[in-house]
Coordinates of C-alpha atoms in Angstrom, one line a residue:
Chain A
M19 CA -53.7 150.0 4.2
K20 CA -52.9 152.2 1.6
L21 CA -54.5 156.0 1.8
Q22 CA -56.4 155.8 -1.4
V23 CA -58.4 152.7 0.3
M24 CA -59.3 154.9 3.6
Y25 CA -61.9 156.7 1.5
S26 CA -62.3 154.9 -1.6
F27 CA -66.6 155.6 -1.7
L28 CA -64.9 159.3 -2.3
K29 CA -62.9 158.5 -5.2
S30 CA -65.5 159.8 -7.9
D31 CA -65.8 162.9 -6.5
L32 CA -61.9 163.5 -6.2
D33 CA -61.1 162.2 -9.5
K34 CA -63.9 165.2 -11.1
V35 CA -61.5 167.8 -8.3
E36 CA -58.4 166.3 -10.5
Q37 CA -60.5 167.0 -13.7
E38 CA -61.1 170.7 -12.2
L39 CA -58.0 171.5 -10.9
K40 CA -56.8 170.1 -14.6
Q41 CA -59.1 172.2 -16.4
I42 CA -57.8 175.7 -14.9
A43 CA -54.5 174.6 -15.7
V44 CA -55.5 174.4 -19.3
S45 CA -57.8 177.0 -19.9
N46 CA -54.9 180.1 -20.3
D47 CA -52.0 180.9 -22.0
P48 CA -49.4 178.7 -23.1
L49 CA -46.5 179.1 -21.0
L50 CA -48.3 178.8 -18.1
A51 CA -50.8 176.2 -18.9
E52 CA -47.2 174.3 -19.7
A53 CA -45.8 175.3 -15.9
A54 CA -49.8 175.2 -14.1
L55 CA -50.5 171.8 -15.7
A56 CA -46.8 170.1 -14.6
L57 CA -47.7 171.6 -10.9
I58 CA -51.2 169.4 -11.3
E59 CA -49.5 166.3 -12.9
A60 CA -46.9 165.8 -10.4
G61 CA -49.7 164.9 -8.3
G62 CA -49.2 164.9 -4.7
K63 CA -51.7 163.5 -2.0
R64 CA -54.9 165.9 -2.6
I65 CA -54.6 165.1 1.5
R66 CA -56.7 169.4 1.2
P67 CA -59.6 168.1 -1.0
V68 CA -59.9 165.1 0.9
F69 CA -60.3 166.4 4.3
V70 CA -62.5 169.4 2.8
L71 CA -64.6 166.5 1.1
L72 CA -65.0 164.5 4.7
G73 CA -65.5 167.4 6.3
G74 CA -68.7 167.9 3.9
K75 CA -69.9 164.8 4.4
F76 CA -70.4 165.8 8.5
G77 CA -73.6 168.0 6.8
A78 CA -75.6 167.8 3.6
Y79 CA -73.1 166.8 1.3
Q80 CA -73.4 168.0 -2.1
F81 CA -70.7 167.6 -4.7
E82 CA -71.7 170.5 -6.9
T83 CA -71.1 173.1 -3.8
I84 CA -68.2 171.6 -1.7
K85 CA -65.8 171.0 -5.0
H86 CA -65.2 174.4 -5.4
V87 CA -63.6 174.5 -1.6
A88 CA -61.5 171.3 -2.4
V89 CA -60.5 172.7 -5.7
A90 CA -60.0 176.4 -3.7
L91 CA -57.7 174.3 -1.2
E92 CA -55.5 172.4 -2.8
L93 CA -54.9 175.8 -5.9
I94 CA -54.1 177.5 -2.5
H95 CA -51.3 175.0 -1.1
M96 CA -49.9 174.7 -5.5
A97 CA -49.4 178.0 -5.4
S98 CA -47.6 178.3 -1.7
L99 CA -45.2 175.4 -3.3
V100 CA -44.8 177.0 -6.2
H101 CA -43.5 180.0 -3.9
D102 CA -41.7 177.9 -1.3
D103 CA -39.4 176.3 -3.7
V104 CA -38.3 179.8 -4.8
I105 CA -37.4 180.9 -1.6
D106 CA -35.7 177.5 -1.0
N107 CA -34.2 177.6 -4.4
A108 CA -35.7 173.8 -4.8
Y109 CA -35.2 172.4 -8.1
V110 CA -36.8 168.7 -7.8
R111 CA -40.4 168.0 -5.6
R112 CA -42.3 165.2 -5.9
G113 CA -39.2 163.7 -7.9
C114 CA -39.9 166.5 -10.6
A115 CA -38.1 169.0 -11.0
T116 CA -39.9 172.4 -9.7
V117 CA -41.4 175.3 -11.7
N118 CA -38.7 177.9 -10.8
A119 CA -36.0 175.0 -11.8
R120 CA -38.0 174.3 -15.4
W121 CA -38.5 177.9 -15.7
G122 CA -36.9 180.4 -13.6
D123 CA -38.3 181.9 -10.5
K124 CA -40.3 184.8 -12.4
V125 CA -42.5 182.3 -13.9
A126 CA -42.9 180.4 -10.5
M127 CA -44.1 183.6 -9.3
Y128 CA -46.3 184.3 -11.8
T129 CA -47.7 181.2 -11.9
G130 CA -47.9 180.8 -7.6
D131 CA -49.9 184.4 -8.1
Y132 CA -52.2 183.1 -10.9
L133 CA -53.5 179.9 -8.6
F134 CA -53.7 181.9 -5.7
A135 CA -56.2 184.1 -7.7
K136 CA -57.8 181.5 -9.2
S137 CA -58.4 179.6 -6.4
L138 CA -60.3 183.2 -5.1
E139 CA -62.2 182.8 -8.2
C140 CA -63.0 179.5 -7.6
I141 CA -64.3 180.0 -4.3
T142 CA -66.9 183.4 -5.1
N143 CA -68.8 180.3 -6.7
L144 CA -70.3 180.4 -2.8
E145 CA -71.7 183.6 -1.1
M146 CA -71.2 182.4 2.2
P147 CA -68.8 184.5 3.7
E148 CA -67.9 182.4 6.9
I149 CA -65.7 180.8 4.2
H150 CA -64.2 183.9 2.9
K151 CA -63.4 185.0 6.1
V152 CA -61.6 181.9 7.1
L153 CA -60.0 181.4 3.7
S154 CA -58.4 184.9 4.2
Y155 CA -56.9 184.4 7.5
T156 CA -55.8 180.8 6.3
M157 CA -53.6 182.4 3.6
V158 CA -52.5 186.0 5.5
E159 CA -51.4 183.3 7.7
L160 CA -49.8 181.0 5.8
C161 CA -48.2 184.4 4.5
K162 CA -46.5 185.2 8.0
G163 CA -46.0 181.6 8.3
E164 CA -43.1 182.1 5.0
I165 CA -42.0 185.1 6.0
E166 CA -41.0 183.6 9.4
Q167 CA -39.5 180.7 7.5
I168 CA -37.1 183.3 5.5
R169 CA -35.9 185.8 8.9
D170 CA -35.4 182.0 10.7
K171 CA -33.2 180.7 7.9
Y172 CA -30.0 179.8 9.6
N173 CA -31.1 181.3 13.2
F174 CA -29.3 178.2 15.3
N175 CA -31.4 180.3 18.1
Q176 CA -34.9 179.6 17.8
N177 CA -36.9 178.3 19.9
L178 CA -39.9 175.0 19.4
R179 CA -42.5 178.2 20.6
T180 CA -41.1 179.6 17.0
Y181 CA -41.2 176.3 15.1
L182 CA -44.6 175.2 16.7
R183 CA -45.7 178.6 15.4
R184 CA -43.9 178.1 11.7
I185 CA -46.1 175.1 11.1
K186 CA -48.8 176.3 12.1
R187 CA -49.1 178.7 9.6
K188 CA -47.3 176.8 7.1
T189 CA -49.4 173.8 7.0
A190 CA -51.9 173.1 10.2
L191 CA -54.0 176.1 9.9
L192 CA -54.8 174.6 5.8
I193 CA -55.5 171.4 7.0
A194 CA -57.4 172.6 9.7
S195 CA -59.4 175.3 6.9
S196 CA -60.0 172.2 4.8
C197 CA -61.9 170.1 7.5
Q198 CA -63.8 173.0 8.6
L199 CA -64.7 174.5 5.6
G200 CA -65.9 170.9 4.1
A201 CA -68.8 170.9 7.0
V202 CA -69.2 175.1 6.6
A203 CA -70.3 174.6 2.8
A204 CA -72.1 171.8 3.5
G205 CA -74.6 173.4 6.4
A206 CA -72.6 171.3 9.2
D207 CA -73.3 172.8 12.6
E208 CA -71.3 175.3 14.3
Q209 CA -69.6 172.9 17.0
T210 CA -69.4 170.0 14.4
S211 CA -67.2 172.5 12.3
K212 CA -65.2 173.9 15.0
R213 CA -64.4 170.6 16.2
L214 CA -63.3 169.5 12.6
F215 CA -60.7 172.8 12.6
W216 CA -59.5 171.3 15.4
F217 CA -59.2 167.9 14.4
G218 CA -57.5 169.3 11.0
Y219 CA -55.2 171.7 13.0
F220 CA -53.7 168.8 15.4
V221 CA -53.6 166.4 12.4
G222 CA -51.7 168.9 10.1
M223 CA -49.4 170.2 13.3
S224 CA -48.3 166.0 13.3
Y225 CA -48.0 165.2 9.5
Q226 CA -45.6 168.6 9.4
I227 CA -43.6 167.3 12.1
I228 CA -43.6 164.4 10.5
D229 CA -43.0 165.5 7.5
D230 CA -39.9 167.4 8.9
I231 CA -38.3 163.5 10.3
L232 CA -38.9 161.7 6.9
D233 CA -36.4 165.1 5.6
F234 CA -33.7 163.2 7.5
M235 CA -34.7 159.4 7.4
S236 CA -35.9 158.4 3.9
N237 CA -33.2 158.4 1.0
E238 CA -34.0 160.5 -2.1
E239 CA -36.1 157.8 -4.2
E240 CA -38.6 157.1 -1.3
L241 CA -39.1 161.4 -0.9
G242 CA -38.5 162.4 -4.2
K243 CA -36.1 165.4 -3.0
P244 CA -32.6 164.5 -1.6
A245 CA -32.5 163.5 2.5
G246 CA -31.3 166.8 5.0
E247 CA -32.6 169.0 1.9
D248 CA -34.6 171.2 5.0
L249 CA -31.1 171.4 7.0
R250 CA -28.9 172.4 4.0
Q251 CA -31.5 175.2 2.8
G252 CA -31.1 176.2 6.5
N253 CA -34.7 175.4 7.5
I254 CA -34.3 174.6 11.3
T255 CA -37.0 172.1 11.9
L256 CA -37.9 170.0 15.5
P257 CA -35.0 166.8 14.7
V258 CA -32.4 169.9 14.5
L259 CA -34.1 171.9 17.4
Y260 CA -33.6 168.7 19.5
A261 CA -30.5 167.7 18.5
M262 CA -29.3 171.0 19.7
E263 CA -30.3 170.9 22.9
T264 CA -26.7 169.0 23.2
P265 CA -24.3 172.0 23.0
A266 CA -21.7 169.9 20.9
I267 CA -24.0 169.6 17.7
K268 CA -25.5 173.0 18.1
R269 CA -21.4 174.0 18.1
K270 CA -21.0 172.2 14.9
L271 CA -23.8 172.8 13.1
E272 CA -23.1 177.1 13.7
T273 CA -19.5 176.0 12.0
V274 CA -19.8 173.8 9.4
H275 CA -23.8 175.4 7.8
A276 CA -22.1 178.1 5.9
G277 CA -20.8 176.5 3.5
M278 CA -22.2 172.6 4.0
D279 CA -20.9 170.1 1.5
R280 CA -22.3 166.5 0.9
A281 CA -19.9 165.2 3.5
D282 CA -20.4 167.6 6.1
M283 CA -24.6 167.0 5.8
Q284 CA -24.6 163.4 5.8
Y285 CA -21.8 163.7 9.2
M286 CA -25.0 165.9 10.5
I287 CA -27.8 163.8 9.7
H288 CA -25.7 161.3 11.2
L289 CA -25.5 163.2 14.5
I290 CA -28.9 164.4 14.5
K291 CA -30.3 160.5 13.7
D292 CA -27.8 159.4 16.6
G293 CA -29.1 160.7 19.5
D294 CA -32.9 161.1 20.9
A295 CA -34.0 164.0 18.3
I296 CA -35.9 161.7 15.7
E297 CA -37.4 159.9 19.0
R298 CA -38.3 163.1 20.6
S299 CA -39.9 164.8 17.4
F300 CA -42.0 161.2 16.7
E301 CA -43.2 161.7 20.5
L302 CA -44.6 165.2 19.5
S303 CA -45.9 164.6 16.3
E304 CA -48.0 161.7 18.5
R305 CA -49.0 163.5 21.5
Y306 CA -50.9 166.0 18.8
L307 CA -52.3 163.0 16.6
Q308 CA -54.0 161.9 20.1
K309 CA -55.4 165.2 20.4
A310 CA -56.9 164.7 16.8
L311 CA -58.1 161.6 17.4
K312 CA -59.6 162.7 20.6
I313 CA -61.2 165.7 19.3
I314 CA -62.7 163.5 16.9
Q315 CA -64.1 160.8 19.6
S316 CA -67.2 162.8 20.0
L317 CA -68.5 163.1 16.8
P318 CA -71.2 161.0 15.3
K319 CA -70.2 157.2 14.2
S320 CA -70.2 157.7 10.8
Q321 CA -67.7 156.4 7.0
A322 CA -66.9 159.7 7.0
K323 CA -64.9 159.8 10.7
S324 CA -63.8 156.4 10.2
A325 CA -62.1 157.7 7.0
M326 CA -60.5 160.4 9.0
Q327 CA -59.6 158.4 12.0
S328 CA -57.6 156.4 9.5
I329 CA -55.8 159.0 8.1
A330 CA -54.8 160.3 11.0
K331 CA -53.5 157.3 12.4
Y332 CA -51.8 156.5 8.8
I333 CA -49.9 159.8 9.1
G334 CA -48.6 159.1 12.0
K335 CA -47.0 156.3 10.7
R336 CA -46.2 157.5 6.6
K337 CA -42.9 156.5 5.6
F338 CA -43.2 159.4 2.7
Chain B
M17 CA -55.2 223.0 -10.6
K18 CA -53.7 220.3 -8.8
L19 CA -54.8 216.7 -8.4
Q20 CA -55.1 217.0 -4.8
V21 CA -57.7 219.9 -4.9
M22 CA -60.4 218.4 -7.0
Y23 CA -60.8 215.9 -4.3
S24 CA -60.2 217.8 -1.5
F25 CA -63.1 217.1 0.4
L26 CA -62.2 213.3 0.9
K27 CA -59.2 214.9 2.2
S28 CA -59.7 213.8 5.6
D29 CA -61.1 210.2 4.3
L30 CA -58.0 209.8 2.6
D31 CA -55.9 210.5 5.1
K32 CA -57.7 207.7 7.2
V33 CA -56.7 205.2 4.7
E34 CA -53.4 206.5 4.8
Q35 CA -53.3 205.4 8.1
E36 CA -54.9 202.3 7.8
L37 CA -52.5 201.1 5.1
K38 CA -49.2 202.5 7.4
Q39 CA -51.2 199.9 9.8
I40 CA -51.7 197.1 8.1
A41 CA -47.9 197.2 7.3
V42 CA -46.3 198.0 10.6
S43 CA -48.1 195.2 12.8
N44 CA -46.1 192.3 11.9
D45 CA -42.6 190.6 11.5
P46 CA -39.8 193.4 11.1
L47 CA -38.4 192.6 7.8
L48 CA -41.6 192.7 6.1
A49 CA -42.8 195.7 7.7
E50 CA -39.7 197.6 6.5
A51 CA -40.5 196.9 3.5
A52 CA -44.1 197.5 3.5
L53 CA -43.4 200.0 5.0
A54 CA -40.7 201.5 2.3
L55 CA -43.8 200.2 -0.6
I56 CA -46.3 202.3 1.3
E57 CA -44.4 205.6 2.0
A58 CA -43.4 206.2 -1.2
G59 CA -46.6 207.5 -1.9
G60 CA -48.4 207.7 -4.9
K61 CA -51.1 208.7 -5.8
R62 CA -53.6 206.8 -4.8
I63 CA -56.0 207.0 -7.9
R64 CA -57.0 204.0 -6.5
P65 CA -58.5 204.9 -3.1
V66 CA -59.5 208.7 -4.7
F67 CA -62.0 206.4 -7.0
V68 CA -63.4 204.0 -4.3
L69 CA -64.5 206.9 -2.1
L70 CA -65.9 209.2 -5.1
G71 CA -68.0 205.8 -6.1
G72 CA -69.3 205.8 -2.3
K73 CA -70.8 209.2 -3.1
F74 CA -73.0 208.3 -5.9
G75 CA -75.0 205.9 -2.5
A76 CA -75.2 206.0 1.2
Y77 CA -71.5 206.8 1.8
Q78 CA -70.4 205.7 4.8
F79 CA -66.7 205.9 5.8
E80 CA -66.2 202.7 8.1
T81 CA -67.6 200.7 5.3
I82 CA -66.1 201.9 2.2
K83 CA -62.6 202.5 4.0
H84 CA -62.3 198.6 3.5
V85 CA -62.5 198.8 0.0
A86 CA -60.4 201.8 -0.5
V87 CA -57.8 200.1 1.1
A88 CA -57.9 196.4 -0.6
L89 CA -57.6 197.9 -4.0
E90 CA -54.6 200.1 -3.3
L91 CA -53.0 197.2 -1.1
I92 CA -53.3 194.9 -4.5
H93 CA -52.1 197.9 -6.6
M94 CA -49.3 198.1 -4.5
A95 CA -48.5 193.9 -4.4
S96 CA -48.9 194.3 -8.0
L97 CA -46.4 196.6 -8.8
V98 CA -44.3 195.0 -6.4
H99 CA -44.4 191.9 -8.8
D100 CA -44.1 193.8 -11.2
D101 CA -40.8 195.0 -10.5
V102 CA -39.4 191.5 -9.8
I103 CA -40.3 190.3 -13.3
D104 CA -39.0 193.7 -14.7
N105 CA -35.7 193.5 -12.4
A106 CA -36.5 198.0 -11.6
Y107 CA -34.6 198.8 -9.3
V108 CA -35.8 202.5 -8.8
R109 CA -39.9 203.7 -8.7
R110 CA -41.5 206.9 -8.0
G111 CA -37.5 207.7 -7.0
C112 CA -37.2 205.0 -4.7
A113 CA -35.0 201.7 -4.6
T114 CA -37.5 198.7 -5.1
V115 CA -38.1 196.0 -2.5
N116 CA -36.0 193.9 -5.3
A117 CA -33.1 196.3 -5.6
R118 CA -33.5 196.7 -1.8
W119 CA -34.0 193.1 -0.3
G120 CA -33.6 190.8 -3.0
D121 CA -36.4 188.9 -5.6
K122 CA -37.0 186.5 -2.9
V123 CA -38.7 189.3 -0.3
A124 CA -39.9 191.1 -2.9
M125 CA -42.6 187.8 -3.8
Y126 CA -43.1 187.5 -0.1
T127 CA -44.2 191.1 0.1
G128 CA -46.4 190.9 -2.6
D129 CA -48.0 187.8 -1.7
Y130 CA -48.5 189.5 2.1
L131 CA -50.0 192.2 1.0
F132 CA -52.8 190.5 -1.6
A133 CA -53.3 188.4 1.4
K134 CA -53.8 191.3 3.7
S135 CA -56.4 193.0 0.7
L136 CA -58.5 189.7 0.8
E137 CA -58.5 190.3 5.0
C138 CA -59.3 193.4 4.3
I139 CA -62.2 192.7 2.0
T140 CA -63.8 190.5 4.0
N141 CA -65.0 193.1 6.5
L142 CA -67.7 193.1 4.0
E143 CA -70.2 190.6 4.1
M144 CA -71.1 191.5 0.2
P145 CA -70.4 188.3 -2.3
E146 CA -70.4 191.0 -5.2
I147 CA -67.4 192.7 -4.3
H148 CA -65.7 189.3 -4.0
K149 CA -66.5 188.2 -7.4
V150 CA -65.7 191.5 -8.8
L151 CA -62.5 191.4 -7.0
S152 CA -61.0 188.2 -7.5
Y153 CA -62.2 188.4 -11.0
T154 CA -60.0 191.9 -10.8
M155 CA -56.9 189.8 -9.6
V156 CA -57.1 186.9 -12.2
E157 CA -57.1 189.2 -14.9
L158 CA -54.3 191.1 -13.5
C159 CA -52.1 188.0 -13.4
K160 CA -53.1 186.6 -17.1
G161 CA -52.0 190.3 -18.3
E162 CA -48.5 190.5 -16.2
I163 CA -48.4 186.7 -17.6
E164 CA -48.5 188.7 -20.9
Q165 CA -46.6 190.9 -20.3
I166 CA -43.7 188.5 -19.9
R167 CA -44.8 185.9 -22.4
D168 CA -44.7 189.2 -25.3
K169 CA -41.6 190.8 -23.9
Y170 CA -39.3 191.6 -26.9
N171 CA -42.0 190.4 -29.2
F172 CA -41.9 192.9 -32.1
N173 CA -44.7 191.1 -33.5
Q174 CA -47.2 191.7 -31.1
N175 CA -50.1 193.9 -32.5
L176 CA -52.6 197.1 -31.0
R177 CA -55.3 194.3 -30.0
T178 CA -52.6 192.6 -27.8
Y179 CA -51.4 195.8 -26.3
L180 CA -55.0 197.3 -25.8
R181 CA -55.9 193.8 -23.9
R182 CA -52.9 193.4 -21.8
I183 CA -53.1 197.3 -20.2
K184 CA -57.2 196.1 -20.0
R185 CA -55.7 193.8 -17.6
K186 CA -53.2 195.5 -15.8
T187 CA -54.3 198.8 -14.9
A188 CA -57.7 199.3 -16.3
L189 CA -59.9 196.8 -14.7
L190 CA -58.5 197.7 -11.2
I191 CA -59.4 200.9 -12.1
A192 CA -62.8 200.3 -13.1
S193 CA -62.9 197.8 -9.9
S194 CA -62.2 200.4 -8.0
C195 CA -64.9 203.2 -9.1
Q196 CA -67.4 200.9 -8.9
L197 CA -66.7 198.7 -5.6
G198 CA -66.8 202.2 -3.6
A199 CA -70.8 202.5 -5.5
V200 CA -72.2 199.0 -4.6
A201 CA -70.3 199.3 -1.0
A202 CA -72.6 202.1 -0.2
G203 CA -75.6 200.7 -1.8
A204 CA -75.8 202.4 -5.0
D205 CA -78.0 201.4 -7.6
E206 CA -76.8 198.8 -10.4
Q207 CA -76.8 200.9 -13.1
T208 CA -74.8 203.5 -11.2
S209 CA -72.6 201.2 -10.2
K210 CA -72.3 199.9 -13.8
R211 CA -71.9 202.6 -15.2
L212 CA -69.2 203.8 -12.9
F213 CA -67.1 200.6 -14.1
W214 CA -67.2 201.6 -17.7
F215 CA -66.1 205.1 -16.7
G216 CA -63.4 204.0 -14.6
Y217 CA -62.1 201.6 -17.2
F218 CA -62.4 203.8 -19.9
V219 CA -60.1 206.6 -17.5
G220 CA -58.0 203.4 -17.0
M221 CA -57.0 202.6 -20.5
S222 CA -56.1 206.5 -20.8
Y223 CA -54.6 206.7 -18.2
Q224 CA -51.9 204.0 -18.9
I225 CA -51.8 205.2 -22.6
I226 CA -50.4 208.4 -21.0
D227 CA -48.1 206.3 -19.2
D228 CA -46.8 204.6 -21.8
I229 CA -46.1 207.8 -23.3
L230 CA -44.7 209.4 -20.7
D231 CA -41.9 206.6 -20.2
F232 CA -40.5 208.3 -23.6
M233 CA -41.3 212.0 -23.0
S234 CA -40.2 212.6 -19.5
N235 CA -36.9 212.9 -18.0
E236 CA -35.6 210.5 -14.6
E237 CA -36.2 213.6 -12.2
E238 CA -40.0 214.1 -13.3
L239 CA -40.6 210.4 -13.8
G240 CA -38.7 208.8 -10.6
K241 CA -37.0 206.1 -13.1
P242 CA -35.2 206.4 -16.7
A243 CA -36.6 207.9 -19.9
G244 CA -37.3 204.4 -22.0
E245 CA -37.0 202.0 -19.3
D246 CA -40.1 200.5 -20.5
L247 CA -38.5 199.6 -23.9
R248 CA -35.5 198.8 -22.7
Q249 CA -37.4 196.0 -20.5
G250 CA -38.4 194.3 -23.5
N251 CA -42.5 195.8 -22.8
I252 CA -43.8 196.9 -26.2
T253 CA -45.7 199.8 -25.4
L254 CA -48.8 201.7 -27.7
P255 CA -46.0 204.7 -29.2
V256 CA -43.4 202.1 -29.7
L257 CA -46.7 199.5 -31.6
Y258 CA -47.2 202.6 -33.7
A259 CA -43.8 203.5 -34.5
M260 CA -42.9 200.2 -36.0
E261 CA -45.7 200.6 -38.5
T262 CA -42.3 202.2 -40.0
P263 CA -40.7 199.1 -41.4
A264 CA -37.2 200.6 -41.1
I265 CA -37.9 201.6 -37.2
K266 CA -39.2 197.8 -36.1
R267 CA -36.0 196.2 -38.0
K268 CA -33.6 198.7 -36.5
L269 CA -35.8 198.1 -32.7
E270 CA -35.2 194.0 -34.0
T271 CA -31.2 194.9 -34.3
V272 CA -30.3 196.8 -31.3
H273 CA -32.5 195.2 -28.9
A274 CA -30.5 192.2 -27.7
G275 CA -28.3 194.4 -25.8
M276 CA -29.6 198.3 -26.2
D277 CA -26.9 200.2 -24.5
R278 CA -27.8 204.4 -23.5
A279 CA -26.9 205.5 -26.5
D280 CA -28.7 203.1 -28.9
M281 CA -32.0 203.9 -26.4
Q282 CA -30.8 207.4 -27.0
Y283 CA -31.8 206.7 -31.0
M284 CA -34.7 204.9 -30.5
I285 CA -36.3 207.6 -28.3
H286 CA -35.6 209.9 -31.1
L287 CA -36.7 208.1 -33.6
I288 CA -40.4 207.1 -32.0
K289 CA -40.6 211.0 -30.9
D290 CA -39.9 212.0 -34.2
G291 CA -42.8 210.3 -36.1
D292 CA -45.9 210.4 -35.1
A293 CA -46.1 207.7 -33.0
I294 CA -46.9 209.5 -29.6
E295 CA -49.4 212.4 -30.9
R296 CA -51.2 209.3 -31.8
S297 CA -50.9 207.3 -28.8
F298 CA -52.2 210.9 -27.5
E299 CA -55.1 210.6 -29.6
L300 CA -56.1 207.3 -28.5
S301 CA -55.6 208.2 -25.2
E302 CA -58.2 211.3 -25.9
R303 CA -60.7 209.1 -27.3
Y304 CA -60.9 206.6 -24.1
L305 CA -61.3 209.8 -21.8
Q306 CA -64.2 211.0 -24.2
K307 CA -65.8 208.1 -23.6
A308 CA -65.2 207.8 -20.0
L309 CA -66.5 211.6 -19.7
K310 CA -69.4 210.8 -21.4
I311 CA -70.3 207.5 -19.2
I312 CA -70.4 209.9 -16.6
Q313 CA -72.3 212.4 -18.5
S314 CA -75.6 210.7 -17.3
L315 CA -75.3 210.2 -14.0
P316 CA -77.0 213.2 -11.4
K317 CA -75.1 216.4 -11.3
S318 CA -72.7 216.7 -7.8
Q319 CA -69.5 217.3 -6.1
A320 CA -68.0 213.1 -6.6
K321 CA -69.3 213.5 -10.2
S322 CA -67.4 217.2 -11.1
A323 CA -64.6 215.6 -9.5
M324 CA -64.2 212.3 -11.1
Q325 CA -64.7 215.0 -14.8
S326 CA -62.2 217.3 -13.4
I327 CA -59.4 213.8 -12.7
A328 CA -60.7 212.1 -15.9
K329 CA -59.8 215.8 -17.6
Y330 CA -56.4 215.7 -15.2
I331 CA -55.2 212.1 -16.5
G332 CA -55.0 213.6 -20.3
K333 CA -53.0 216.2 -19.3
R334 CA -50.8 215.1 -16.7
K335 CA -46.9 215.4 -17.2
F336 CA -45.9 212.7 -14.9

């Protein structure tokens, strides 16, 4: 089943979210508008708005309220991607040239700032202090995650704990907040919104681990960027951490990382895929997924619950 | 009279704000902590926290509430400075090496992001939707101002209107919000907080114009950065706009700007100072100042009001 089919009942609302995103981009300065619109039109799975809307279905769903949360969370995500790409000197994302590649680091920095600010403006449409608190916390953690990622580049001595904390901050919390805040904005009870938070958190952890696996497994066409890009940029992800448990691989990595060319990278990818690192990474991702499925089990049966379950399962099997 | 003497009755509270700012810096990642602490310790006039606290004196002043607004506004200001310095390739500010000069653009980008996020976290301590709204609006405008500044670099055909809108967004609104939100957080009535907003707005306009004049008038020692730096970076400020009304100066600027060396810059500064551009800039600054003083006149007599009046007058005469 295709991802979109799982939540086809949200289609018209998701289309409206898309329109709102585009409006935020076009209503401004030409340079910024071009950069922001390019970002929005590059697409993406819009998984955060999907989770916000689904979360809202656990309360008194009102699109005109919920949409602000959905738009805000996607804007935060997009803003963090633009800044990420600056940090990583990434030139391709989703098959398109990145903002920093097309307009330079400075424009990318300000496009990100603007999207962050816009997300705040968007969220002030809701007078719910809890939403502001959760979002601020999420944004602080997101920034910490980024800073840790910069600090830990090419650090071959980091451990599983460092990695998990980083992906929690960089990915899982934003997805957790999406699920939770959709419910909060719809006035769902606290127990429900807390459970949805943890569902999103576990899904997010699983999702990021799969992302990190796919960086090794996929080809450029599927992924929209060259395989092994994370490692080339010094980002030590789960498959690398597992592979480095073999001392020879760790030594090899420490030796070649400085000037890793295409051949070295192919060889390292081969080494990493050759052992059990990918399999073990899938296993850990699966463990998080099971936790997500377990926690959502307790919620009352509904279309939204089924959709969340399907998406979670899909994430475990996705190929791009 | 020295600036600090005008609000000496706030000294112990301002010291506590300073402590809070330092705590925000030290409690984190070593790289980030070093960059953030360097920023905070580089000092500055802390004019935004001062205005927040003074604004609070027009209501039921409670330091434990007001402090969050004071800290948040200074953090936003600092964050925008760090990103500004990236945009401007500025290497010196307040006599110290900038974050981008010491640690590079990427760290500067993330230090700014972190301070922005921290300011949000700080403000969520207050459950007052109006404060969130005003702050978000201010941040969006701040970003727009920055983007306009990038776009309008070396654009010698911009006019007074463009300039005024830019300094409104870049400076005046943050000072206006400082005055206003201090009052709002202290529960002052709406008319008072609105007046304080406009007082801050006019003071901010005046302040920025003086800043732009000083960039031409001061020497490196007083200013903490070389004179004429704005122009060298392509930022067209009020004295330049006035000076360019003389067609010969405009032509000269358009010719030399591309590769402006020290001698060219000295010559351009000489040309700008030689005419009436500086004097006319002072006059416009003074007009804003008078508007500020007029609007605050209507507020009841108090220590805070006198302090605001003194600060406003000081700004009109300041030399650095």
